[in-house]
PDB file of C-alpha atoms in Angstrom:
ATOM      1  CA  MET A   1      94.203  87.730  96.750  1.00 60.00           C
ATOM      2  CA  PRO A   2      94.054  85.427 100.107  1.00 60.00           C
ATOM      3  CA  PRO A   3      96.832  82.887 100.001  1.00 62.00           C
ATOM      4  CA  TRP A   4      94.269  80.086 100.217  1.00 54.00           C
ATOM      5  CA  TRP A   5      92.657  81.410  97.078  1.00 64.00           C
ATOM      6  CA  ARG A   6      96.055  81.730  95.264  1.00 62.00           C
ATOM      7  CA  SER A   7      97.084  78.184  96.008  1.00 65.00           C
ATOM      8  CA  ARG A   8      93.882  76.905  94.585  1.00 68.00           C
ATOM      9  CA  HIS A   9      94.625  78.609  91.533  1.00 68.00           C
ATOM     10  CA  GLN A  10      98.205  78.507  90.999  1.00 69.00           C
ATOM     11  CA  TRP A  11      99.421  75.766  88.711  1.00 65.00           C
ATOM     12  CA  TYR A  12     102.932  74.863  87.876  1.00 77.00           C
ATOM     13  CA  ARG A  13     102.950  73.508  84.191  1.00 74.00           C
ATOM     14  CA  ALA A  14     104.392  70.004  83.767  1.00 75.00           C
ATOM     15  CA  ASN A  15     106.926  71.282  81.024  1.00 81.00           C
ATOM     16  CA  ALA A  16     108.270  73.968  83.427  1.00 83.00           C
ATOM     17  CA  ILE A  17     108.812  71.381  86.178  1.00 79.00           C
ATOM     18  CA  ARG A  18     110.615  68.814  83.721  1.00 83.00           C
ATOM     19  CA  ARG A  19     112.940  71.533  82.831  1.00 89.00           C
ATOM     20  CA  GLY A  20     113.567  72.498  86.313  1.00 90.00           C
ATOM     21  CA  GLN A  21     112.241  76.087  85.728  1.00 92.00           C
ATOM     22  CA  GLU A  22     111.954  78.275  88.926  1.00 94.00           C
ATOM     23  CA  GLY A  23     111.287  81.920  89.452  1.00 94.00           C
ATOM     24  CA  GLU A  24     109.326  84.734  90.678  1.00 96.00           C
ATOM     25  CA  VAL A  25     107.008  87.328  89.217  1.00 96.00           C
ATOM     26  CA  ILE A  26     105.156  90.181  90.706  1.00 97.00           C
ATOM     27  CA  LEU A  27     101.632  90.473  89.502  1.00 95.00           C
ATOM     28  CA  ARG A  28      99.478  93.753  89.633  1.00 97.00           C
ATOM     29  CA  PHE A  29      95.722  93.544  89.241  1.00 95.00           C
ATOM     30  CA  VAL A  30      92.843  95.524  89.878  1.00 97.00           C
ATOM     31  CA  ILE A  31      89.290  94.291  90.909  1.00 95.00           C
ATOM     32  CA  THR A  32      85.931  95.727  91.593  1.00 96.00           C
ATOM     33  CA  ALA A  33      84.476  95.660  95.244  1.00 95.00           C
ATOM     34  CA  ASN A  34      82.667  92.376  94.418  1.00 94.00           C
ATOM     35  CA  GLY A  35      85.954  90.652  93.148  1.00 93.00           C
ATOM     36  CA  GLU A  36      85.589  91.185  89.320  1.00 96.00           C
ATOM     37  CA  LEU A  37      88.880  91.392  87.555  1.00 95.00           C
ATOM     38  CA  ILE A  38      89.470  94.694  85.632  1.00 96.00           C
ATOM     39  CA  ASP A  39      92.908  94.652  84.646  1.00 97.00           C
ATOM     40  CA  HIS A  40      96.237  92.565  85.276  1.00 97.00           C
ATOM     41  CA  GLU A  41      99.718  92.842  84.335  1.00 98.00           C
ATOM     42  CA  LEU A  42     103.314  91.529  85.281  1.00 98.00           C
ATOM     43  CA  ILE A  43     105.300  94.204  86.746  1.00 98.00           C
ATOM     44  CA  SER A  44     108.286  91.984  87.319  1.00 98.00           C
ATOM     45  CA  ARG A  45     108.904  88.949  85.198  1.00 98.00           C
ATOM     46  CA  ALA A  46     110.639  85.685  85.541  1.00 96.00           C
ATOM     47  CA  VAL A  47     113.294  84.476  83.031  1.00 96.00           C
ATOM     48  CA  PHE A  48     111.173  81.821  81.914  1.00 95.00           C
ATOM     49  CA  GLN A  49     108.193  82.721  79.749  1.00 94.00           C
ATOM     50  CA  SER A  50     106.174  79.689  80.793  1.00 93.00           C
ATOM     51  CA  LEU A  51     106.128  81.050  84.221  1.00 94.00           C
ATOM     52  CA  ASN A  52     104.923  84.408  83.273  1.00 96.00           C
ATOM     53  CA  LYS A  53     102.313  83.139  81.333  1.00 94.00           C
ATOM     54  CA  GLU A  54     100.944  80.911  84.040  1.00 93.00           C
ATOM     55  CA  ALA A  55     100.923  83.866  86.714  1.00 93.00           C
ATOM     56  CA  LEU A  56      98.839  85.846  84.168  1.00 95.00           C
ATOM     57  CA  ASN A  57      96.424  82.829  83.460  1.00 92.00           C
ATOM     58  CA  MET A  58      96.299  82.166  87.296  1.00 89.00           C
ATOM     59  CA  VAL A  59      94.653  85.342  88.022  1.00 91.00           C
ATOM     60  CA  LYS A  60      92.089  84.861  84.961  1.00 92.00           C
ATOM     61  CA  ARG A  61      91.201  81.520  86.519  1.00 89.00           C
ATOM     62  CA  ALA A  62      90.755  82.755  89.924  1.00 87.00           C
ATOM     63  CA  SER A  63      88.253  85.322  88.957  1.00 90.00           C
ATOM     64  CA  PRO A  64      86.048  86.341  90.416  1.00 92.00           C
ATOM     65  CA  LEU A  65      88.096  86.940  93.427  1.00 89.00           C
ATOM     66  CA  PRO A  66      86.444  87.112  96.920  1.00 89.00           C
ATOM     67  CA  SER A  67      84.620  90.483  97.472  1.00 91.00           C
ATOM     68  CA  VAL A  68      86.549  93.284  99.185  1.00 91.00           C
ATOM     69  CA  PRO A  69      85.209  93.370 102.940  1.00 90.00           C
ATOM     70  CA  LEU A  70      82.669  96.462 103.347  1.00 90.00           C
ATOM     71  CA  GLU A  71      85.024  97.865 106.252  1.00 90.00           C
ATOM     72  CA  ILE A  72      87.921  98.229 103.757  1.00 88.00           C
ATOM     73  CA  GLN A  73      85.713  99.419 100.735  1.00 91.00           C
ATOM     74  CA  ALA A  74      85.134 102.835 102.302  1.00 88.00           C
ATOM     75  CA  GLY A  75      83.169 103.959  99.283  1.00 86.00           C
ATOM     76  CA  ALA A  76      85.927 102.800  96.602  1.00 90.00           C
ATOM     77  CA  LYS A  77      84.903 101.051  93.480  1.00 92.00           C
ATOM     78  CA  GLN A  78      88.334  99.522  92.359  1.00 96.00           C
ATOM     79  CA  PHE A  79      91.127  97.995  94.369  1.00 95.00           C
ATOM     80  CA  GLU A  80      94.546  97.604  93.176  1.00 95.00           C
ATOM     81  CA  TYR A  81      96.969  94.973  94.508  1.00 93.00           C
ATOM     82  CA  SER A  82     100.562  93.714  93.602  1.00 95.00           C
ATOM     83  CA  ILE A  83     101.597  90.282  94.713  1.00 92.00           C
ATOM     84  CA  PRO A  84     104.775  88.039  94.334  1.00 93.00           C
ATOM     85  CA  ILE A  85     103.917  84.599  92.946  1.00 91.00           C
ATOM     86  CA  LYS A  86     106.701  82.271  93.512  1.00 91.00           C
ATOM     87  CA  PHE A  87     107.352  79.118  91.264  1.00 91.00           C
ATOM     88  CA  SER A  88     109.655  76.917  93.313  1.00 89.00           C
ATOM     89  CA  LEU A  89     110.268  73.093  92.880  1.00 87.00           C
ATOM     90  CA  GLN A  90     111.144  72.823  96.738  1.00 80.00           C
TER      91      GLN A  90
END
């Protein structure tokens, strides 16, 4: 997920901001070559459930993601990524 794509779809819920909740999750997701979301899960969770929920919602909102470039595809039909998502008030 390109950083510009992620920043367009990552939200920081108002209640989490009011409560001063910060944290980081690691999101694993699988897409097709044309960017359709097949599967997603958190492989590392934040302390606050609201942040975990938002990370999962973010990847759903972002779907479909940009297509995987042809030079990277090499005949593969699915692509798996793991990315950190930070929620920081600074």
